[in-house]
mmCIF file of C-alpha atoms in Angstrom:
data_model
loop_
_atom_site.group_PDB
_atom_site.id
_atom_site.type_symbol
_atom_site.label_atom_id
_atom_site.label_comp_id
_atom_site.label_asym_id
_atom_site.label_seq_id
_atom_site.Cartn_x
_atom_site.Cartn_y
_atom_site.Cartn_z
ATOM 1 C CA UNK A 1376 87.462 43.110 119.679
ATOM 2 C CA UNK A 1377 86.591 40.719 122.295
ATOM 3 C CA UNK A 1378 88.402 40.039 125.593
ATOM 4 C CA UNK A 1379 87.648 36.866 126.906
ATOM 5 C CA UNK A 1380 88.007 36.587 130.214
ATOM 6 C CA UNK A 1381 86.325 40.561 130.934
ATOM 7 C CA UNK A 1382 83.881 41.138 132.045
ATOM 8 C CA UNK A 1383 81.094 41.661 129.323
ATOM 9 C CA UNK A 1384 79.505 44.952 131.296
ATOM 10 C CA UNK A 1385 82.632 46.699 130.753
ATOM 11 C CA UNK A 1386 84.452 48.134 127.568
ATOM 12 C CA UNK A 1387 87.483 48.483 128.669
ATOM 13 C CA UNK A 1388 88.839 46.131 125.963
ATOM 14 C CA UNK A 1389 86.556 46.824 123.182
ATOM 15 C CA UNK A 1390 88.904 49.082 121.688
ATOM 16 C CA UNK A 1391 88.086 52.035 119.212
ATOM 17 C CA UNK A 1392 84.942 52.214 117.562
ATOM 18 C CA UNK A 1393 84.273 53.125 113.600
ATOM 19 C CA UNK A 1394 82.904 56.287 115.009
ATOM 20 C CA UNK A 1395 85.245 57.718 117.310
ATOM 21 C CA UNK A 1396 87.796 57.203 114.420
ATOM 22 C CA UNK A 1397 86.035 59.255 111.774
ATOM 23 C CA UNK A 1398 85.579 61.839 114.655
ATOM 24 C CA UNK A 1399 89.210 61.961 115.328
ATOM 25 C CA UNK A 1400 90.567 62.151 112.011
ATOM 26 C CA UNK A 1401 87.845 65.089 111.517
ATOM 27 C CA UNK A 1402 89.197 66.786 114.631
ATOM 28 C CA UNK A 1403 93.049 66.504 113.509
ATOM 29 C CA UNK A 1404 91.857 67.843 109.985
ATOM 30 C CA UNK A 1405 90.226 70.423 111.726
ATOM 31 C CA UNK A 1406 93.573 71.524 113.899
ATOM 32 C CA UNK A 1407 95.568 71.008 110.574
ATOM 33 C CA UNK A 1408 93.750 73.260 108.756
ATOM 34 C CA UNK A 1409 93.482 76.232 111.368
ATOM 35 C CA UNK A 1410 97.316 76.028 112.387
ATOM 36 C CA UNK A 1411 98.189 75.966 108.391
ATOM 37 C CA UNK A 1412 95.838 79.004 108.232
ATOM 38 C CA UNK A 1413 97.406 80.947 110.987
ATOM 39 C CA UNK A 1414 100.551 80.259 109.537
ATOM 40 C CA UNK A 1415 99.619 81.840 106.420
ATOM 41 C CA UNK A 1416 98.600 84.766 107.399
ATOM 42 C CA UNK A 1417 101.458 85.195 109.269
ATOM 43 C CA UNK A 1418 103.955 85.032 106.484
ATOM 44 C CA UNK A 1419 101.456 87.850 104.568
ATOM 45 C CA UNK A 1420 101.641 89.793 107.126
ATOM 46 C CA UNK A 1421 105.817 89.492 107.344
ATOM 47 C CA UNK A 1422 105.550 91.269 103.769
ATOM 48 C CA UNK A 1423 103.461 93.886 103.843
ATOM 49 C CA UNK A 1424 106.194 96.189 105.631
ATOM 50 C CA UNK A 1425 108.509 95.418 102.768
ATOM 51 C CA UNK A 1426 106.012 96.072 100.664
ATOM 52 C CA UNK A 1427 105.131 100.190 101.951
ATOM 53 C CA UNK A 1428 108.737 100.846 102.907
ATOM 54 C CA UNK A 1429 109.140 100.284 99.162
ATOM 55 C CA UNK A 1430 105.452 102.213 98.585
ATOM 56 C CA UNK A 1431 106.876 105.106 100.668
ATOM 57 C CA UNK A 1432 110.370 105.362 99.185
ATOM 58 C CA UNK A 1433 108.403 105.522 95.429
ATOM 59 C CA UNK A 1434 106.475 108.939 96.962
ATOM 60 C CA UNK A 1435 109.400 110.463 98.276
ATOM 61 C CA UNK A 1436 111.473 110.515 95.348
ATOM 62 C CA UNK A 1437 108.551 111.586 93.677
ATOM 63 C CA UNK A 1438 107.964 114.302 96.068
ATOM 64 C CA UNK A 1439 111.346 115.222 95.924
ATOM 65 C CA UNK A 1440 110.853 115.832 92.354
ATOM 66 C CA UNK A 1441 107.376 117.935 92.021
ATOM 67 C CA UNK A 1442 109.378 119.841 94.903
ATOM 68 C CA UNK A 1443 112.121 120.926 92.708
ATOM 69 C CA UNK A 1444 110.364 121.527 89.430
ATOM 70 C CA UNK A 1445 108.368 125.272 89.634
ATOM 71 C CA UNK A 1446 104.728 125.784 90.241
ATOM 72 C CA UNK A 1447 103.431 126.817 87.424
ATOM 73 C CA UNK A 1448 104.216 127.303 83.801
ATOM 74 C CA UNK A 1449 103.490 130.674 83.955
ATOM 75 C CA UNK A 1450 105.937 131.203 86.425
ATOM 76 C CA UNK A 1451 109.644 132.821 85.259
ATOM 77 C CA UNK A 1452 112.346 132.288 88.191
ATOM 78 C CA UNK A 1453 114.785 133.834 86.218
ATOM 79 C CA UNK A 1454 113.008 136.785 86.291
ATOM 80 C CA UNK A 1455 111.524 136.246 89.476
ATOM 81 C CA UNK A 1456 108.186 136.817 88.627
ATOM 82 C CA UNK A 1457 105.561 134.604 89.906
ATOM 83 C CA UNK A 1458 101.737 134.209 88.070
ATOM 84 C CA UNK A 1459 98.866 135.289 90.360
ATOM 85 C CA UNK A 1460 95.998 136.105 87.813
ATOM 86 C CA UNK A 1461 97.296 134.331 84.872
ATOM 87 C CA UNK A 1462 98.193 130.920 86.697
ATOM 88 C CA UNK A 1463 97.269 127.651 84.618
ATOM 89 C CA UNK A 1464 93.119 126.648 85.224
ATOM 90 C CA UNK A 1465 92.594 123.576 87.169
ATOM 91 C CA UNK A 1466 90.864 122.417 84.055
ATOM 92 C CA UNK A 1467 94.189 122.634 81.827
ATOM 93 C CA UNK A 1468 96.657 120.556 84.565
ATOM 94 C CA UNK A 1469 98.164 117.822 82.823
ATOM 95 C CA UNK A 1470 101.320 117.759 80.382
ATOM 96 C CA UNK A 1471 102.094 120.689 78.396
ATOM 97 C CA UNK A 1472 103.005 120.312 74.298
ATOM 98 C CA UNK A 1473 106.149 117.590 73.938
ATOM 99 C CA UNK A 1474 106.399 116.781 77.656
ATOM 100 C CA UNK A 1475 105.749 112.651 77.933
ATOM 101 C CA UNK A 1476 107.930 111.396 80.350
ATOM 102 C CA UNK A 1477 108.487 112.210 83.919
ATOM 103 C CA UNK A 1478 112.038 114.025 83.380
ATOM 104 C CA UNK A 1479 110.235 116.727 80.734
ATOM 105 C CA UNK A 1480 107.945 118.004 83.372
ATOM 106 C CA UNK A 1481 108.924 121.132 84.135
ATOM 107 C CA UNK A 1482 106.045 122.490 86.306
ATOM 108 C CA UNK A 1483 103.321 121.059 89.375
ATOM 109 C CA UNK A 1484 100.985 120.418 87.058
ATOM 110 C CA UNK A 1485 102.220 118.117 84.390
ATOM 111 C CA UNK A 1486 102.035 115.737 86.733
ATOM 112 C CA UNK A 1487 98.294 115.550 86.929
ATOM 113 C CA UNK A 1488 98.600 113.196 83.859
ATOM 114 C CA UNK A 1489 98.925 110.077 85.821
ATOM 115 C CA UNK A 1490 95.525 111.385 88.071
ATOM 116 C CA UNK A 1491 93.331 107.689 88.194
ATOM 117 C CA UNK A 1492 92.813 106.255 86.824
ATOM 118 C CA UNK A 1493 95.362 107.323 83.961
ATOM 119 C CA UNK A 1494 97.934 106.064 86.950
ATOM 120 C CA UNK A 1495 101.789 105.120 85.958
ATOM 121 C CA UNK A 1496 103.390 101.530 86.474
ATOM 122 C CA UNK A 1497 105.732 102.001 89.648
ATOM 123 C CA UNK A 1498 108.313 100.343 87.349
ATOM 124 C CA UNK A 1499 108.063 102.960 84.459
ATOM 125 C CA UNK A 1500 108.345 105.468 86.912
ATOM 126 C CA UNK A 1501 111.477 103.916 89.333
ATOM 127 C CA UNK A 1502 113.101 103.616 85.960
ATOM 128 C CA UNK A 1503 112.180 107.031 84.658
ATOM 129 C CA UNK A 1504 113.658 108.920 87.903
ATOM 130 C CA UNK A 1505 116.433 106.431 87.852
ATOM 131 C CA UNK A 1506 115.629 103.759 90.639
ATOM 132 C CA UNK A 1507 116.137 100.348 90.115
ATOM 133 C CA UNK A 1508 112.844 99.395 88.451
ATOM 134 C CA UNK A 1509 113.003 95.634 89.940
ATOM 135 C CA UNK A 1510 112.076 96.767 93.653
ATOM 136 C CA UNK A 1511 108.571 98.463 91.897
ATOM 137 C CA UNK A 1512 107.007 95.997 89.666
ATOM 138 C CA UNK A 1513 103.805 95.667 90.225
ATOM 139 C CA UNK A 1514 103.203 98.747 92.082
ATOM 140 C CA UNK A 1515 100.992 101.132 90.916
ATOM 141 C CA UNK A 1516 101.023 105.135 91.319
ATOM 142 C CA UNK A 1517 98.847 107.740 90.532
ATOM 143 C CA UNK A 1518 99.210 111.632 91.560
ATOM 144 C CA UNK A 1519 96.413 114.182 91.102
ATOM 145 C CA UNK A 1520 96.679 117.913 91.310
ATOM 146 C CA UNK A 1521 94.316 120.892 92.608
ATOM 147 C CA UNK A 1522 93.934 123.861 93.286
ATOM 148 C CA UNK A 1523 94.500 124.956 96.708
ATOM 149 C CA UNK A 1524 92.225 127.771 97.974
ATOM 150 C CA UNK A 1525 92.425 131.196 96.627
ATOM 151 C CA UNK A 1526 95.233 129.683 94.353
ATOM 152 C CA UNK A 1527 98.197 130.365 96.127
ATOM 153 C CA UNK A 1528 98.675 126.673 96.501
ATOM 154 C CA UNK A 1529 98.193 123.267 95.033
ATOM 155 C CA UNK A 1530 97.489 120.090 96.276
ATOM 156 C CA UNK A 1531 98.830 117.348 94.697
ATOM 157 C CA UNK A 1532 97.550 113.286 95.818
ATOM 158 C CA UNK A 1533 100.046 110.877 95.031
ATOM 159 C CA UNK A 1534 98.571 107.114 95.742
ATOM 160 C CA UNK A 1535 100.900 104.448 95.810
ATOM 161 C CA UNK A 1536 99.270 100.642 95.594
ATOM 162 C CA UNK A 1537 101.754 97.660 96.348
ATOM 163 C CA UNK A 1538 100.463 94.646 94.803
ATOM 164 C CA UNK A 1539 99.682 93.112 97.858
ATOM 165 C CA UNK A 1540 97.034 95.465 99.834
ATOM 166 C CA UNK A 1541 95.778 98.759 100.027
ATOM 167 C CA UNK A 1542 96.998 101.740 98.527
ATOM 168 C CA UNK A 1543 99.184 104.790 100.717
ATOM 169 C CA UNK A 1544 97.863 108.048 100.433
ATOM 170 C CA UNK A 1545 100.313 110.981 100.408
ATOM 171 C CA UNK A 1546 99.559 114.730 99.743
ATOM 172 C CA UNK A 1547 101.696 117.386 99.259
ATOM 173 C CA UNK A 1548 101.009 121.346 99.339
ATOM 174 C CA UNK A 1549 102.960 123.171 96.554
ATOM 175 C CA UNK A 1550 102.787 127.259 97.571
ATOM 176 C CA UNK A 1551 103.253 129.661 94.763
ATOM 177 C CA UNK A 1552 106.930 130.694 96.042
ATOM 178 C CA UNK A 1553 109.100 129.857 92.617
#
């Protein structure tokens, strides 16, 4: 662009060149991009407490429920006796003969099926302890029992992954008292 009666030293009325337009719509990509970015990770970030409130109501009600059943097989509350030498070996945890689902388990230890990574859908289990399976899809939960020292206790992991981000640790201390 020319303006005729300027003067030719100065470019006041030259107008934009080729250059400083590719540079500018480079720049606004540029700011585009980063504010869409930050946005993003904002709204991410917005569910992840959804996501462990839900990952920490899972491991309660499963606490709740290795809580209530006994502590060992061996172990016969109606007659109140407890094991001490005869207590199930760490090597034998898992489900005892015709237990399979969560509401057969009748001792700490028959949990230590779902140790990882033999872990249980958080679905399959909501439904199985009779929470509404939608709020859990996708989750997944594993729990893994051992012997405390001198054996007067176990130790049971329960790790709860929401499908979006890490996995919650938990861990419970069961004491031989029932």
């Amino acid at each position: 662009m020319r303006c005729p009666d300027a003067n030719p030293h100065l470019r006041r009325c030259r107008g934009v060149s080729l250059v400083e337009l590719v540079l500018g719509i480079a720049l606004l990509g540029i700011v585009l991009a980063g504010g869409s970015l930050f946005f993003y990770g904002q709204q991410k970030q917005r569910l992840d407490p959804v996501f462990q409130v839900r990952a920490v109501s899972l491991a309660q009600a499963l606490s709740e429920q290795i809580i209530a059943v006994k502590f060992d097989e061996h172990n016969k509350p109606e007659q109140q006796s407890l094991c001490a030498t005869n207590c199930t070996n760490a090597h034998q945890f898992g489900p005892d003969g015709g237990e399979t689902v969560a509401g057969d388990f009748d001792d700490v230890d028959d949990f230590h099926v779902w140790c990882e990574p033999n872990g249980i859908g958080g679905d399959q289990l909501a439904a199985a302890m009779g929470l509404d399976a939608r709020y859990y899809q996708g989750y997944r939960v594993s729990v893994c029992v051992s012997e405390g020292s001198a054996a007067i206790y176990k130790v049971v992991e329960i790790k709860v992954t929401p499908p979006a981000g890490a996995g919650i640790d938990f861990a419970l201390h069961r004491y031989n008292i029932r």
